[in-house]
Every structure is written in C-alpha cells, then in structure tokens.
Amino acid sequence: QQQVKQSPQSLIVQKGGISIINCAYENTAFDYFPWYQQFPGKGPALLIAIRPDVSEKKEGRFTISFNKSAKQFSLHIMDSQPGDSATYFCAASGASGSRLTFGEGTQLTVNP
Amino acid sequence: GAGVSQSPSNKVTEKGKDVELRCDPISGHTALYWYRQSLGQGLEFLIYFQGNSAPDKSGLPSDRFSAERTGGSVSTLTIQRTQQEDSAVYLCASSLASWAGNTIYFGEGSWLTVV
C-alpha cells in the first residue's frame, strides 16, 4: 500500500520559474514531513521539513505548504536554477518512529 | 567519520552468489536504516536498527536478505543467492535518535548489479 503519493513524476521548468511538487499521504499518524533532494550518483539529502502544526515553512527559495485537513503537502522552488535539477522525494514519518516512507520521486529539470 | 560511509560503492556479482554490503553510520548515531532504490524508482524501506537490535524488519523482501549491527555502529546487509531482481542501489542512513523529526542522513549507496 503506497502511503505517500507524489506528483508529477517529472517536471521541466525554465530558469527563474517556479517548480511545484505535490504529495498526499494516507496515514494520519504521520507527524513529520521532510523533502529530500538527490543528485545522480549521490544519496538523498534533507532539503527542508515541516511538522503539521504549521501550514507553511520557508527556507531561502524553498517553501513547504501543508494542508492537514486534505492530507497534502507541497514543495515550491522559487526562482528555479539549473543547479536545482535533481530528483526530489517527499517523505513522512511518525507512524513507525523515525522510519521514513517516501513518495515515488519527481525528476526536476531546470533549463537555462 | 563526517558522513555515512558505505562499501563497496559498486559490486557486480553473478546470480546465485552471496554479497555483503557494509555501512558505517555517523559517529554517535543510534538509529540506522537500510533502503533500496531501484533504477528510477523511489526508496523502499528494508530494515531499521536501534542500537544493535532490529525492531522493524518488515521491509526485507525475502529470507535471502538479512542484516546485523554490531557495537551499535557498523552494519552489514547480506543478500544470499542473489537474483537479477536484487540489482539496485542499497542506501544506508543514520540518525541521532529514533523518534520522528530526527534528521536522517544517507550514504551514497552501494550499487549492486547481479548478472
């Protein structure tokens, strides 16, 4: 059972544009929602994370929006840059301690 | 070390052979995780250690897969009688503690190819 669903599978944006990736979860026991960034040949690295007691968290050009009632959260990348081209994974934990359940990933390409 | 270290970085093995993958977590991290990532796919949870014990082995796909952790540090993932469908990147990760909200740090993975 896929507990975290992520879309789109791939995304192409122009430099300077806004990239938006969406995730939906099923298990209401989840209480921590991180986003990971993965470059080819590297392991995933934490980008930004949010808890459900806030609706938005911003760190530089990256923002998480969280809708608890809809069980959805999204990543917004403002002023997207070619260096942001990577695969992004949403995740959730709390139902089983710190173990992360990941979405399927979004391959982002930012064209110069 | 500064980060999670995994070895080997690449491994090509023949079908039916056993392989061992090693993980050195960040010093002081009590929680250790193994995930599997198939080509172009998401991350599939395999097993989680708290100290030397494994309270959650629910993700191990078959009894050919096993893992252990010794001294609360190094972990080894063993795959017996490898099959072609075992080809994937095996990622190890660690965190300071096991409660949700602790940042989980990943290694760069061990790329396994079964031919």
PDB file of C-alpha atoms in Angstrom:
ATOM      1  CA  GLN A   1       0.000   0.000   0.000  1.00  0.00           C
ATOM      2  CA  GLN A   2       1.531   3.268  -1.163  1.00  0.00           C
ATOM      3  CA  GLN A   3       1.131   5.598   1.789  1.00  0.00           C
ATOM      4  CA  VAL A   4       2.705   8.684   0.212  1.00  0.00           C
ATOM      5  CA  LYS A   5       1.794   9.610  -3.356  1.00  0.00           C
ATOM      6  CA  GLN A   6       3.884  12.149  -5.250  1.00  0.00           C
ATOM      7  CA  SER A   7       3.291  14.054  -8.473  1.00  0.00           C
ATOM      8  CA  PRO A   8       4.340  14.874 -11.084  1.00  0.00           C
ATOM      9  CA  GLN A   9       6.807  12.136 -11.964  1.00  0.00           C
ATOM     10  CA  SER A  10       8.850  14.614 -13.985  1.00  0.00           C
ATOM     11  CA  LEU A  11       8.881  18.374 -14.313  1.00  0.00           C
ATOM     12  CA  ILE A  12      10.617  20.763 -16.677  1.00  0.00           C
ATOM     13  CA  VAL A  13      10.780  24.478 -15.890  1.00  0.00           C
ATOM     14  CA  GLN A  14      12.664  27.429 -17.229  1.00  0.00           C
ATOM     15  CA  LYS A  15      15.318  29.220 -15.214  1.00  0.00           C
ATOM     16  CA  GLY A  16      13.680  31.723 -12.920  1.00  0.00           C
ATOM     17  CA  GLY A  17      10.354  29.899 -12.889  1.00  0.00           C
ATOM     18  CA  ILE A  18       8.510  28.267 -10.008  1.00  0.00           C
ATOM     19  CA  SER A  19       8.707  24.500  -9.536  1.00  0.00           C
ATOM     20  CA  ILE A  20       5.840  22.866  -7.647  1.00  0.00           C
ATOM     21  CA  ILE A  21       5.791  19.247  -6.488  1.00  0.00           C
ATOM     22  CA  ASN A  22       2.825  17.762  -4.670  1.00  0.00           C
ATOM     23  CA  CYS A  23       2.417  14.918  -2.196  1.00  0.00           C
ATOM     24  CA  ALA A  24      -0.543  13.298  -0.485  1.00  0.00           C
ATOM     25  CA  TYR A  25      -0.486  10.932   2.454  1.00  0.00           C
ATOM     26  CA  GLU A  26      -2.947   8.485   3.937  1.00  0.00           C
ATOM     27  CA  ASN A  27      -1.765   7.711   7.454  1.00  0.00           C
ATOM     28  CA  THR A  28      -2.908  10.352   9.938  1.00  0.00           C
ATOM     29  CA  ALA A  29      -0.253   9.122  12.385  1.00  0.00           C
ATOM     30  CA  PHE A  30       2.432  10.798  10.254  1.00  0.00           C
ATOM     31  CA  ASP A  31       3.711  13.900  12.025  1.00  0.00           C
ATOM     32  CA  TYR A  32       6.937  14.837  10.245  1.00  0.00           C
ATOM     33  CA  PHE A  33       7.208  15.632   6.550  1.00  0.00           C
ATOM     34  CA  PRO A  34      10.662  16.140   5.027  1.00  0.00           C
ATOM     35  CA  TRP A  35      11.702  16.716   1.450  1.00  0.00           C
ATOM     36  CA  TYR A  36      14.904  15.163   0.164  1.00  0.00           C
ATOM     37  CA  GLN A  37      16.986  16.187  -2.846  1.00  0.00           C
ATOM     38  CA  GLN A  38      19.032  13.621  -4.732  1.00  0.00           C
ATOM     39  CA  PHE A  39      21.648  14.257  -7.406  1.00  0.00           C
ATOM     40  CA  PRO A  40      22.738  11.442  -9.745  1.00  0.00           C
ATOM     41  CA  GLY A  41      25.124   9.051  -8.048  1.00  0.00           C
ATOM     42  CA  LYS A  42      24.565  10.572  -4.620  1.00  0.00           C
ATOM     43  CA  GLY A  43      22.435   9.691  -1.644  1.00  0.00           C
ATOM     44  CA  PRO A  44      19.347  11.770  -0.818  1.00  0.00           C
ATOM     45  CA  ALA A  45      19.982  14.848   1.320  1.00  0.00           C
ATOM     46  CA  LEU A  46      17.476  16.649   3.537  1.00  0.00           C
ATOM     47  CA  LEU A  47      16.274  19.867   1.939  1.00  0.00           C
ATOM     48  CA  ILE A  48      13.509  21.140   4.213  1.00  0.00           C
ATOM     49  CA  ALA A  49      10.973  19.643   6.608  1.00  0.00           C
ATOM     50  CA  ILE A  50       7.717  20.588   8.301  1.00  0.00           C
ATOM     51  CA  ARG A  51       5.515  19.434  11.163  1.00  0.00           C
ATOM     52  CA  PRO A  52       1.708  19.552  10.860  1.00  0.00           C
ATOM     53  CA  ASP A  53       1.293  22.298  13.460  1.00  0.00           C
ATOM     54  CA  VAL A  54       2.279  24.912  10.856  1.00  0.00           C
ATOM     55  CA  SER A  55       0.857  25.490   7.388  1.00  0.00           C
ATOM     56  CA  GLU A  56       3.993  26.818   5.733  1.00  0.00           C
ATOM     57  CA  LYS A  57       7.746  26.809   6.183  1.00  0.00           C
ATOM     58  CA  LYS A  58      10.196  28.775   4.098  1.00  0.00           C
ATOM     59  CA  GLU A  59      13.951  28.408   3.804  1.00  0.00           C
ATOM     60  CA  GLY A  60      15.508  30.607   1.152  1.00  0.00           C
ATOM     61  CA  ARG A  61      13.973  29.746  -2.226  1.00  0.00           C
ATOM     62  CA  PHE A  62      12.306  26.577  -0.870  1.00  0.00           C
ATOM     63  CA  THR A  63       8.849  26.572   0.724  1.00  0.00           C
ATOM     64  CA  ILE A  64       6.707  23.749   2.057  1.00  0.00           C
ATOM     65  CA  SER A  65       2.960  24.287   2.119  1.00  0.00           C
ATOM     66  CA  PHE A  66       0.998  21.911   4.342  1.00  0.00           C
ATOM     67  CA  ASN A  67      -2.746  21.207   4.367  1.00  0.00           C
ATOM     68  CA  LYS A  68      -3.554  18.913   7.277  1.00  0.00           C
ATOM     69  CA  SER A  69      -7.262  18.533   6.527  1.00  0.00           C
ATOM     70  CA  ALA A  70      -6.563  17.499   2.946  1.00  0.00           C
ATOM     71  CA  LYS A  71      -3.563  15.397   3.964  1.00  0.00           C
ATOM     72  CA  GLN A  72      -1.458  17.098   1.325  1.00  0.00           C
ATOM     73  CA  PHE A  73       1.816  18.968   1.245  1.00  0.00           C
ATOM     74  CA  SER A  74       3.849  20.545  -1.496  1.00  0.00           C
ATOM     75  CA  LEU A  75       7.301  21.881  -2.254  1.00  0.00           C
ATOM     76  CA  HIS A  76       7.672  25.193  -4.055  1.00  0.00           C
ATOM     77  CA  ILE A  77      11.035  26.192  -5.508  1.00  0.00           C
ATOM     78  CA  MET A  78      11.092  29.878  -6.342  1.00  0.00           C
ATOM     79  CA  ASP A  79      13.450  31.353  -8.951  1.00  0.00           C
ATOM     80  CA  SER A  80      14.419  27.838 -10.077  1.00  0.00           C
ATOM     81  CA  GLN A  81      18.038  27.453 -11.180  1.00  0.00           C
ATOM     82  CA  PRO A  82      19.766  24.839 -13.373  1.00  0.00           C
ATOM     83  CA  GLY A  83      21.615  23.699 -10.250  1.00  0.00           C
ATOM     84  CA  ASP A  84      18.267  22.688  -8.772  1.00  0.00           C
ATOM     85  CA  SER A  85      17.968  19.954 -11.412  1.00  0.00           C
ATOM     86  CA  ALA A  86      17.715  16.785  -9.354  1.00  0.00           C
ATOM     87  CA  THR A  87      15.229  14.218  -8.123  1.00  0.00           C
ATOM     88  CA  TYR A  88      13.048  15.339  -5.239  1.00  0.00           C
ATOM     89  CA  PHE A  89      11.383  12.980  -2.799  1.00  0.00           C
ATOM     90  CA  CYS A  90       8.714  13.802  -0.291  1.00  0.00           C
ATOM     91  CA  ALA A  91       8.549  11.630   2.789  1.00  0.00           C
ATOM     92  CA  ALA A  92       6.644  11.147   6.010  1.00  0.00           C
ATOM     93  CA  SER A  93       7.371   9.624   9.379  1.00  0.00           C
ATOM     94  CA  GLY A  94       5.806   9.215  12.794  1.00  0.00           C
ATOM     95  CA  ALA A  95       3.636   6.176  12.203  1.00  0.00           C
ATOM     96  CA  SER A  96       6.628   3.923  12.913  1.00  0.00           C
ATOM     97  CA  GLY A  97       9.078   6.130  14.773  1.00  0.00           C
ATOM     98  CA  SER A  98      11.571   7.916  12.585  1.00  0.00           C
ATOM     99  CA  ARG A  99      11.341   5.433   9.695  1.00  0.00           C
ATOM    100  CA  LEU A 100      10.637   7.411   6.519  1.00  0.00           C
ATOM    101  CA  THR A 101       8.021   6.452   3.963  1.00  0.00           C
ATOM    102  CA  PHE A 102       8.930   8.023   0.633  1.00  0.00           C
ATOM    103  CA  GLY A 103       6.977   9.194  -2.360  1.00  0.00           C
ATOM    104  CA  GLU A 104       7.931   7.934  -5.799  1.00  0.00           C
ATOM    105  CA  GLY A 105      10.116  10.947  -6.623  1.00  0.00           C
ATOM    106  CA  THR A 106       9.997  13.831  -9.102  1.00  0.00           C
ATOM    107  CA  GLN A 107      12.769  14.391 -11.608  1.00  0.00           C
ATOM    108  CA  LEU A 108      13.144  18.147 -11.978  1.00  0.00           C
ATOM    109  CA  THR A 109      14.942  19.706 -14.927  1.00  0.00           C
ATOM    110  CA  VAL A 110      15.568  23.442 -14.967  1.00  0.00           C
ATOM    111  CA  ASN A 111      16.516  24.700 -18.405  1.00  0.00           C
ATOM    112  CA  PRO A 112      18.923  27.644 -18.647  1.00  0.00           C
TER     113      PRO A 112
ATOM    114  CA  GLY B   1      33.583   9.998  10.007  1.00  0.00           C
ATOM    115  CA  ALA B   2      31.877  13.093   8.691  1.00  0.00           C
ATOM    116  CA  GLY B   3      29.083  11.244   6.963  1.00  0.00           C
ATOM    117  CA  VAL B   4      27.550   7.826   6.418  1.00  0.00           C
ATOM    118  CA  SER B   5      30.079   5.635   4.677  1.00  0.00           C
ATOM    119  CA  GLN B   6      29.147   2.633   2.553  1.00  0.00           C
ATOM    120  CA  SER B   7      31.225  -0.045   0.888  1.00  0.00           C
ATOM    121  CA  PRO B   8      31.634  -1.278  -1.704  1.00  0.00           C
ATOM    122  CA  SER B   9      30.420   1.625  -3.803  1.00  0.00           C
ATOM    123  CA  ASN B  10      29.895  -0.741  -6.722  1.00  0.00           C
ATOM    124  CA  LYS B  11      29.520  -4.501  -6.820  1.00  0.00           C
ATOM    125  CA  VAL B  12      28.927  -6.801  -9.769  1.00  0.00           C
ATOM    126  CA  THR B  13      28.124 -10.368  -8.805  1.00  0.00           C
ATOM    127  CA  GLU B  14      26.943 -13.497 -10.504  1.00  0.00           C
ATOM    128  CA  LYS B  15      23.458 -14.795  -9.937  1.00  0.00           C
ATOM    129  CA  GLY B  16      23.404 -17.222  -7.040  1.00  0.00           C
ATOM    130  CA  LYS B  17      26.374 -15.723  -5.203  1.00  0.00           C
ATOM    131  CA  ASP B  18      26.146 -14.111  -1.759  1.00  0.00           C
ATOM    132  CA  VAL B  19      27.025 -10.450  -1.224  1.00  0.00           C
ATOM    133  CA  GLU B  20      27.737  -8.345   1.844  1.00  0.00           C
ATOM    134  CA  LEU B  21      27.246  -4.600   1.938  1.00  0.00           C
ATOM    135  CA  ARG B  22      28.739  -2.548   4.747  1.00  0.00           C
ATOM    136  CA  CYS B  23      27.591   0.651   6.392  1.00  0.00           C
ATOM    137  CA  ASP B  24      29.461   2.928   8.804  1.00  0.00           C
ATOM    138  CA  PRO B  25      26.967   5.384  10.300  1.00  0.00           C
ATOM    139  CA  ILE B  26      27.765   8.837  11.599  1.00  0.00           C
ATOM    140  CA  SER B  27      29.528   8.547  14.936  1.00  0.00           C
ATOM    141  CA  GLY B  28      27.078   8.672  17.836  1.00  0.00           C
ATOM    142  CA  HIS B  29      24.004   7.907  15.749  1.00  0.00           C
ATOM    143  CA  THR B  30      21.941   5.221  17.436  1.00  0.00           C
ATOM    144  CA  ALA B  31      19.441   4.625  14.649  1.00  0.00           C
ATOM    145  CA  LEU B  32      20.451   3.002  11.370  1.00  0.00           C
ATOM    146  CA  TYR B  33      18.329   2.262   8.310  1.00  0.00           C
ATOM    147  CA  TRP B  34      18.685   0.330   5.086  1.00  0.00           C
ATOM    148  CA  TYR B  35      16.728   1.330   1.995  1.00  0.00           C
ATOM    149  CA  ARG B  36      16.737   0.007  -1.556  1.00  0.00           C
ATOM    150  CA  GLN B  37      16.383   2.159  -4.657  1.00  0.00           C
ATOM    151  CA  SER B  38      15.775   0.502  -7.985  1.00  0.00           C
ATOM    152  CA  LEU B  39      16.582   2.358 -11.209  1.00  0.00           C
ATOM    153  CA  GLY B  40      14.329   5.385 -11.499  1.00  0.00           C
ATOM    154  CA  GLN B  41      12.264   4.297  -8.520  1.00  0.00           C
ATOM    155  CA  GLY B  42      11.601   5.589  -5.053  1.00  0.00           C
ATOM    156  CA  LEU B  43      13.194   4.418  -1.845  1.00  0.00           C
ATOM    157  CA  GLU B  44      11.975   1.141  -0.399  1.00  0.00           C
ATOM    158  CA  PHE B  45      12.480   0.600   3.341  1.00  0.00           C
ATOM    159  CA  LEU B  46      14.243  -2.637   4.256  1.00  0.00           C
ATOM    160  CA  ILE B  47      15.200  -2.655   7.947  1.00  0.00           C
ATOM    161  CA  TYR B  48      15.808  -0.356  10.903  1.00  0.00           C
ATOM    162  CA  PHE B  49      18.198  -0.742  13.854  1.00  0.00           C
ATOM    163  CA  GLN B  50      18.065   0.954  17.219  1.00  0.00           C
ATOM    164  CA  GLY B  51      21.425   0.180  18.753  1.00  0.00           C
ATOM    165  CA  ASN B  52      22.151  -3.432  17.891  1.00  0.00           C
ATOM    166  CA  SER B  53      18.547  -4.587  17.796  1.00  0.00           C
ATOM    167  CA  ALA B  54      16.239  -4.505  14.787  1.00  0.00           C
ATOM    168  CA  PRO B  55      12.709  -3.634  15.930  1.00  0.00           C
ATOM    169  CA  ASP B  56      11.483  -3.315  12.357  1.00  0.00           C
ATOM    170  CA  LYS B  57      12.478  -5.842   9.713  1.00  0.00           C
ATOM    171  CA  SER B  58       9.221  -5.566   7.840  1.00  0.00           C
ATOM    172  CA  GLY B  59      10.753  -4.352   4.599  1.00  0.00           C
ATOM    173  CA  LEU B  60      13.122  -7.263   3.964  1.00  0.00           C
ATOM    174  CA  PRO B  61      11.759  -8.744   0.702  1.00  0.00           C
ATOM    175  CA  SER B  62      12.635 -12.378   1.380  1.00  0.00           C
ATOM    176  CA  ASP B  63      14.549 -14.642   3.733  1.00  0.00           C
ATOM    177  CA  ARG B  64      17.557 -14.279   1.427  1.00  0.00           C
ATOM    178  CA  PHE B  65      18.045 -10.839   2.951  1.00  0.00           C
ATOM    179  CA  SER B  66      19.469 -10.363   6.436  1.00  0.00           C
ATOM    180  CA  ALA B  67      21.241  -7.622   8.335  1.00  0.00           C
ATOM    181  CA  GLU B  68      23.113  -7.191  11.549  1.00  0.00           C
ATOM    182  CA  ARG B  69      24.641  -4.376  13.506  1.00  0.00           C
ATOM    183  CA  THR B  70      27.459  -4.765  15.970  1.00  0.00           C
ATOM    184  CA  GLY B  71      28.776  -2.476  18.683  1.00  0.00           C
ATOM    185  CA  GLY B  72      25.973  -0.044  17.965  1.00  0.00           C
ATOM    186  CA  SER B  73      27.910   1.088  14.932  1.00  0.00           C
ATOM    187  CA  VAL B  74      28.766  -0.826  11.754  1.00  0.00           C
ATOM    188  CA  SER B  75      26.004  -2.690   9.945  1.00  0.00           C
ATOM    189  CA  THR B  76      26.169  -5.371   7.287  1.00  0.00           C
ATOM    190  CA  LEU B  77      23.384  -6.219   4.849  1.00  0.00           C
ATOM    191  CA  THR B  78      23.739  -9.723   3.412  1.00  0.00           C
ATOM    192  CA  ILE B  79      21.949 -10.999   0.343  1.00  0.00           C
ATOM    193  CA  GLN B  80      22.196 -14.734  -0.184  1.00  0.00           C
ATOM    194  CA  ARG B  81      21.770 -16.495  -3.521  1.00  0.00           C
ATOM    195  CA  THR B  82      21.430 -13.204  -5.373  1.00  0.00           C
ATOM    196  CA  GLN B  83      18.852 -12.854  -8.134  1.00  0.00           C
ATOM    197  CA  GLN B  84      18.750 -10.377 -11.011  1.00  0.00           C
ATOM    198  CA  GLU B  85      15.833  -8.562  -9.391  1.00  0.00           C
ATOM    199  CA  ASP B  86      18.141  -7.739  -6.471  1.00  0.00           C
ATOM    200  CA  SER B  87      20.023  -5.305  -8.730  1.00  0.00           C
ATOM    201  CA  ALA B  88      19.570  -1.869  -7.155  1.00  0.00           C
ATOM    202  CA  VAL B  89      21.261   0.796  -5.103  1.00  0.00           C
ATOM    203  CA  TYR B  90      21.306  -0.111  -1.430  1.00  0.00           C
ATOM    204  CA  LEU B  91      21.286   3.009   0.712  1.00  0.00           C
ATOM    205  CA  CYS B  92      22.229   3.151   4.361  1.00  0.00           C
ATOM    206  CA  ALA B  93      21.173   6.027   6.585  1.00  0.00           C
ATOM    207  CA  SER B  94      21.541   7.013  10.209  1.00  0.00           C
ATOM    208  CA  SER B  95      20.033   9.428  12.693  1.00  0.00           C
ATOM    209  CA  LEU B  96      20.899  10.594  16.175  1.00  0.00           C
ATOM    210  CA  ALA B  97      17.786   9.046  17.691  1.00  0.00           C
ATOM    211  CA  SER B  98      14.818   7.028  16.576  1.00  0.00           C
ATOM    212  CA  TRP B  99      11.922   9.398  17.139  1.00  0.00           C
ATOM    213  CA  ALA B 100      10.273  11.176  14.239  1.00  0.00           C
ATOM    214  CA  GLY B 101      11.796  14.525  13.429  1.00  0.00           C
ATOM    215  CA  ASN B 102      15.400  13.461  13.736  1.00  0.00           C
ATOM    216  CA  THR B 103      17.247  14.259  10.538  1.00  0.00           C
ATOM    217  CA  ILE B 104      18.126  11.091   8.667  1.00  0.00           C
ATOM    218  CA  TYR B 105      21.429  11.241   6.805  1.00  0.00           C
ATOM    219  CA  PHE B 106      22.058   8.987   3.824  1.00  0.00           C
ATOM    220  CA  GLY B 107      25.228   7.497   2.454  1.00  0.00           C
ATOM    221  CA  GLU B 108      25.953   7.461  -1.263  1.00  0.00           C
ATOM    222  CA  GLY B 109      24.860   3.872  -1.626  1.00  0.00           C
ATOM    223  CA  SER B 110      26.217   0.561  -2.818  1.00  0.00           C
ATOM    224  CA  TRP B 111      25.327  -0.110  -6.441  1.00  0.00           C
ATOM    225  CA  LEU B 112      24.656  -3.815  -6.847  1.00  0.00           C
ATOM    226  CA  THR B 113      24.427  -5.458 -10.254  1.00  0.00           C
ATOM    227  CA  VAL B 114      23.554  -9.141 -10.493  1.00  0.00           C
ATOM    228  CA  VAL B 115      24.464 -10.713 -13.833  1.00  0.00           C
TER     229      VAL B 115
END
